[in-house]
Amino acid sequence: MTAPLTGTVAIVTGASSGIGEATARRLAEHGASVAVVARRKDRLDLLVKDIEAAGGTALAVTADITDRTQADQAVQTVVDRFGRLDILVNNAGLMLLGPVVGADVEQWERMIAVNQKGLLYVTNAALPHLLEAAQDELRQVADIVNISSIAGRVAWANFGVYNMTKFGVNGFTEALRQEITKKHVRVGVLEPGAVDTELVSHNNEQVKNDLAASDDIAEPLQPGDIADNIAFMVTRPRRSSIAELWAMPTSQA
Ligand code: NDP
């Protein structure tokens, strides 16, 4: 049987670790040529080697998506290399927690830059190519999956600006879905609960200790679980669009 994404081209941002890395592997297993985008070139190069060793096709694109020129160039590099773009997974993200009172405002700016502006820059650059792919004989449909969070649905103290960025991603995703769904570009948001990745590690010791002390999740999701969900979203029949998927660990209330 032919793999469902054979002939398609996907971009996964934030693919140097965690959910993005697992998603790149999964989409390649399903037959997509996968461009992996992040800042850590060494990690991307290793991932490309792995995907190719498993028989897939991948391209490492080193870019800081908070820089609009780099985001534009990243998308152009992919289209120059593969000639098309069918799937965009906006996954790159940063979660820096702590009280609003007395906050390090530079941390807010970094989160807004990656979680919102970066997502917008890559989406803006990708849209013409996705709209074109949706007209193409191959699948007659294209996909954007935006990785939000349970923190895009529920707000908690100490998550303020992270909450704001992810609530924003949810709103933007639905507005864009309504704008282009009839052009057969599916736009969906995926909201994971706790996933075992590097995400928390970028916080200061106080935040990490507080999180560890309040952690009652016996078994968080693994990155591959979210990769499975993304693969599900982008392999539905053309008529079927998953606008929102909330993916929780069974042990997270
Ligand atoms: P990781 O920290 O493992 O991955 C984050 C990725 O984003 C890395 O590959 C990082 O690569 C990339 N990234 C960060 N800044 C930039 C930038 N400026 N330009 C390009 N890439 C960048 O965490 P996760 O895999 O957990 O996070 C992936 C997404 O999932 C995020 O949007 C996060 O908010 C979301 N999420 C995660 C949950 C969890 O519990 N882990 C729960 C809910 C949502 P590099 O540093 O090499 O640039």
XYZ file of N, CA, C and O in Angstrom, residues 98-190:
372
model
N 5.929 32.124 35.484
C 6.245 32.927 36.652
C 5.189 34.002 36.842
O 4.348 34.214 35.968
N 5.215 34.675 38.011
C 4.210 35.707 38.275
C 4.329 36.878 37.306
O 5.419 37.163 36.807
N 3.202 37.515 37.082
C 3.199 38.739 36.272
C 3.852 39.873 37.062
O 4.630 40.669 36.517
N 3.551 39.906 38.358
C 4.118 40.965 39.210
C 5.626 40.747 39.323
O 6.079 39.673 39.709
N 6.373 41.742 38.927
C 7.825 41.652 39.015
C 8.454 40.809 37.929
O 9.602 40.362 38.059
N 7.718 40.556 36.857
C 8.212 39.660 35.803
C 9.408 40.246 35.067
O 9.615 41.461 35.038
N 10.155 39.342 34.460
C 11.211 39.726 33.530
C 10.528 39.927 32.170
O 10.172 38.965 31.496
N 10.330 41.189 31.801
C 9.536 41.495 30.609
C 10.200 40.958 29.339
O 9.527 40.604 28.367
N 11.501 40.804 29.391
C 12.215 40.249 28.227
C 11.729 38.818 27.933
O 11.646 38.399 26.779
N 11.350 38.082 29.002
C 10.833 36.719 28.805
C 9.481 36.753 28.083
O 9.189 35.885 27.259
N 8.669 37.768 28.425
C 7.383 37.898 27.723
C 7.629 38.126 26.235
O 6.964 37.534 25.379
N 8.597 39.003 25.960
C 8.862 39.338 24.554
C 9.355 38.119 23.790
O 8.976 37.906 22.636
N 10.174 37.295 24.436
C 10.678 36.085 23.756
C 9.526 35.128 23.447
O 9.468 34.531 22.371
N 8.589 34.967 24.398
C 7.451 34.054 24.159
C 6.547 34.570 23.042
O 6.127 33.808 22.172
N 6.255 35.862 23.100
C 5.393 36.425 22.054
C 6.089 36.309 20.692
O 5.465 35.987 19.679
N 7.405 36.504 20.695
C 8.162 36.446 19.433
C 8.097 35.045 18.814
O 7.909 34.911 17.603
N 8.258 34.006 19.609
C 8.268 32.644 19.045
C 6.843 32.137 18.840
O 6.471 31.713 17.736
N 6.039 32.166 19.923
C 4.741 31.486 19.905
C 3.738 32.179 18.980
O 2.837 31.526 18.442
N 3.873 33.487 18.834
C 2.898 34.204 18.008
C 3.517 34.781 16.745
O 3.123 34.422 15.641
N 4.526 35.662 16.891
C 5.059 36.299 15.683
C 5.708 35.285 14.750
O 5.524 35.330 13.539
N 6.476 34.361 15.321
C 7.142 33.355 14.490
C 6.123 32.529 13.727
O 6.274 32.266 12.529
N 5.073 32.122 14.439
C 3.995 31.340 13.806
C 3.372 32.142 12.653
O 3.111 31.605 11.571
N 3.159 33.430 12.895
C 2.546 34.269 11.857
C 3.475 34.432 10.655
O 3.029 34.352 9.501
N 4.757 34.652 10.916
C 5.700 34.857 9.796
C 5.759 33.613 8.908
O 5.718 33.707 7.678
N 5.884 32.445 9.547
C 6.004 31.214 8.750
C 4.696 30.962 7.995
O 4.704 30.594 6.810
N 3.586 31.169 8.676
C 2.283 30.970 8.024
C 2.133 31.897 6.821
O 1.712 31.472 5.731
N 2.485 33.151 7.011
C 2.364 34.130 5.930
C 3.188 33.708 4.711
O 2.719 33.775 3.569
N 4.407 33.242 4.965
C 5.272 32.834 3.859
C 4.765 31.553 3.190
O 4.914 31.363 1.976
N 4.144 30.685 3.982
C 3.722 29.377 3.459
C 2.391 29.429 2.710
O 2.135 28.596 1.827
N 1.535 30.362 3.064
C 0.151 30.326 2.559
C 0.027 30.261 1.034
O -0.756 29.436 0.524
N 0.755 31.087 0.271
C 0.584 30.988 -1.191
C 0.879 29.586 -1.721
O 0.188 29.096 -2.619
N 1.879 28.940 -1.127
C 2.265 27.603 -1.595
C 1.239 26.550 -1.166
O 0.948 25.611 -1.913
N 0.675 26.715 0.027
C -0.360 25.776 0.489
C -1.624 25.924 -0.349
O -2.248 24.917 -0.728
N -1.984 27.163 -0.654
C -3.184 27.386 -1.489
C -2.980 26.768 -2.871
O -3.918 26.200 -3.444
N -1.754 26.846 -3.376
C -1.456 26.249 -4.682
C -1.535 24.722 -4.598
O -2.133 24.074 -5.467
N -0.960 24.151 -3.540
C -0.978 22.686 -3.383
C -2.412 22.170 -3.265
O -2.730 21.062 -3.719
N -3.287 22.983 -2.660
C -4.681 22.557 -2.476
C -5.413 22.447 -3.813
O -6.445 21.774 -3.904
N -4.874 23.105 -4.840
C -5.470 23.024 -6.188
C -4.887 21.866 -6.988
O -5.345 21.554 -8.082
N -3.840 21.271 -6.449
C -3.050 20.305 -7.191
C -3.749 18.945 -7.234
O -4.431 18.571 -6.291
N -3.504 18.202 -8.290
C -4.114 16.881 -8.453
C -3.762 15.910 -7.320
O -4.570 15.061 -6.952
N -2.556 16.041 -6.759
C -2.031 15.036 -5.836
C -3.005 14.712 -4.698
O -3.399 13.576 -4.514
N -3.412 15.746 -3.913
C -4.355 15.499 -2.807
C -5.566 16.412 -2.871
O -6.556 16.187 -2.191
N -5.415 17.546 -3.588
C -6.482 18.555 -3.672
C -6.848 19.119 -2.296
O -7.973 19.566 -2.065
N -5.879 19.058 -1.403
C -6.088 19.621 -0.075
C -4.704 19.895 0.527
O -3.724 19.244 0.149
N -4.626 20.906 1.400
C -3.366 21.194 2.095
C -3.694 21.428 3.571
O -4.871 21.540 3.942
N -2.659 21.480 4.408
C -2.889 21.486 5.857
C -1.996 22.456 6.606
O -0.789 22.527 6.344
N -2.605 23.149 7.568
C -1.855 23.854 8.609
C -2.300 23.271 9.947
O -3.503 23.213 10.228
N -1.330 22.831 10.759
C -1.634 22.418 12.125
C -0.856 23.339 13.067
O 0.385 23.393 13.004
N -1.566 24.070 13.883
C -0.926 24.944 14.866
C -0.917 24.261 16.231
O -1.964 23.818 16.720
N 0.270 24.191 16.839
C 0.367 23.555 18.151
C 0.135 24.623 19.216
O 0.984 25.492 19.444
N -1.028 24.537 19.834
C -1.360 25.400 20.958
C -1.071 24.605 22.228
O -0.009 23.986 22.351
N -2.009 24.551 23.140
C -1.782 23.887 24.430
C -3.103 23.837 25.188
O -4.023 24.624 24.897
N -3.162 22.984 26.199
C -4.259 23.111 27.168
C -4.255 24.534 27.729
O -5.314 25.085 28.064
N -3.083 25.162 27.749
C -2.971 26.553 28.222
C -3.568 27.548 27.219
O -3.597 28.742 27.479
N -4.046 27.059 26.089
C -4.827 27.883 25.167
C -6.318 27.771 25.428
O -7.137 28.430 24.788
N -6.686 26.901 26.373
C -8.093 26.695 26.740
C -8.376 27.116 28.171
O -9.483 27.524 28.493
N -7.377 26.922 29.049
C -7.554 27.126 30.485
C -6.417 28.024 30.975
O -5.261 27.806 30.612
N -6.753 29.013 31.805
C -5.716 29.902 32.344
C -5.396 29.551 33.789
O -6.277 29.119 34.540
N -4.138 29.701 34.149
C -3.704 29.447 35.521
C -2.777 30.582 35.967
O -2.035 31.135 35.141
N -2.765 30.872 37.285
C -1.772 31.808 37.824
C -0.372 31.311 37.463
O -0.120 30.103 37.440
N 0.495 32.228 37.163
C 1.898 31.989 36.783
C 2.077 31.536 35.328
O 3.205 31.345 34.874
N 0.979 31.347 34.606
C 1.068 31.001 33.182
C 0.674 32.200 32.301
O 0.535 32.056 31.082
N 0.506 33.411 32.902
C -0.165 34.531 32.246
C 0.182 34.777 30.789
O -0.687 34.729 29.912
N 1.441 35.020 30.497
C 1.783 35.410 29.122
C 1.829 34.185 28.208
O 1.451 34.260 27.033
N 2.242 33.033 28.743
C 2.148 31.793 27.952
C 0.677 31.544 27.598
O 0.350 31.252 26.445
N -0.227 31.674 28.612
C -1.670 31.572 28.335
C -2.072 32.526 27.204
O -2.781 32.144 26.268
N -1.611 33.756 27.304
C -2.008 34.748 26.306
C -1.558 34.333 24.906
O -2.328 34.417 23.943
N -0.327 33.841 24.811
C 0.151 33.459 23.469
C -0.668 32.299 22.916
O -0.995 32.276 21.731
N -1.017 31.333 23.767
C -1.715 30.149 23.247
C -3.209 30.415 23.024
O -3.786 29.896 22.059
N -3.842 31.227 23.879
C -5.221 31.640 23.569
C -5.235 32.369 22.228
O -6.156 32.203 21.416
N -4.213 33.157 21.984
C -4.108 33.875 20.710
C -3.973 32.927 19.532
O -4.598 33.132 18.483
N -3.175 31.885 19.703
C -3.010 30.892 18.626
C -4.359 30.247 18.307
O -4.714 30.049 17.138
N -5.143 29.930 19.355
C -6.455 29.319 19.113
C -7.355 30.250 18.300
O -8.009 29.817 17.341
N -7.385 31.529 18.679
C -8.244 32.481 17.976
C -7.815 32.676 16.540
O -8.640 32.657 15.613
N -6.521 32.825 16.344
C -6.003 33.021 14.982
C -6.301 31.804 14.110
O -6.684 31.931 12.945
N -6.135 30.618 14.689
C -6.337 29.386 13.915
C -7.773 29.304 13.396
O -8.001 29.007 12.212
N -8.725 29.578 14.272
C -10.125 29.460 13.859
C -10.493 30.542 12.840
O -11.227 30.277 11.873
N -9.961 31.754 13.032
C -10.244 32.819 12.059
C -9.676 32.448 10.686
O -10.347 32.614 9.655
N -8.473 31.920 10.676
C -7.860 31.540 9.389
C -8.600 30.347 8.778
O -8.783 30.283 7.561
N -9.027 29.420 9.638
C -9.793 28.269 9.119
C -11.008 28.748 8.341
O -11.255 28.312 7.213
N -11.760 29.669 8.958
C -12.973 30.150 8.292
C -12.632 30.868 6.985
O -13.377 30.782 6.013
N -11.477 31.539 6.978
C -11.100 32.307 5.778
C -10.761 31.406 4.588
O -11.118 31.713 3.461
N -10.079 30.281 4.845
C -9.540 29.539 3.694
C -10.019 28.101 3.568
O -9.628 27.408 2.640
N -10.872 27.647 4.474
C -11.250 26.227 4.408
C -11.940 25.878 3.082
O -11.766 24.781 2.557
N -12.698 26.808 2.543
C -13.385 26.494 1.278
C -12.420 26.465 0.095
O -12.797 26.038 -0.990
N -11.196 26.921 0.342
C -10.140 26.757 -0.683
C -9.374 25.455 -0.438
O -8.333 25.210 -1.023
N -9.892 24.664 0.475
C -9.334 23.339 0.776
C -7.953 23.372 1.409
O -7.159 22.452 1.233
N -7.683 24.458 2.132
C -6.561 24.419 3.072
C -7.184 24.223 4.454
O -7.887 25.093 4.957
N -6.949 23.043 5.030
C -7.488 22.750 6.366
C -6.600 23.430 7.406
O -5.367 23.354 7.307
N -7.221 24.066 8.375
C -6.462 24.752 9.428
C -6.972 24.233 10.764
O -8.163 24.379 11.077
N -6.093 23.629 11.532
C -6.520 23.042 12.798
C -5.573 23.372 13.926
O -4.387 23.649 13.712
N -6.125 23.341 15.128
C -5.302 23.585 16.306
C -5.257 22.319 17.155
O -6.262 21.615 17.299
N -4.080 22.014 17.676
C -3.910 20.850 18.549
C -3.436 21.360 19.908
O -2.465 22.124 19.982
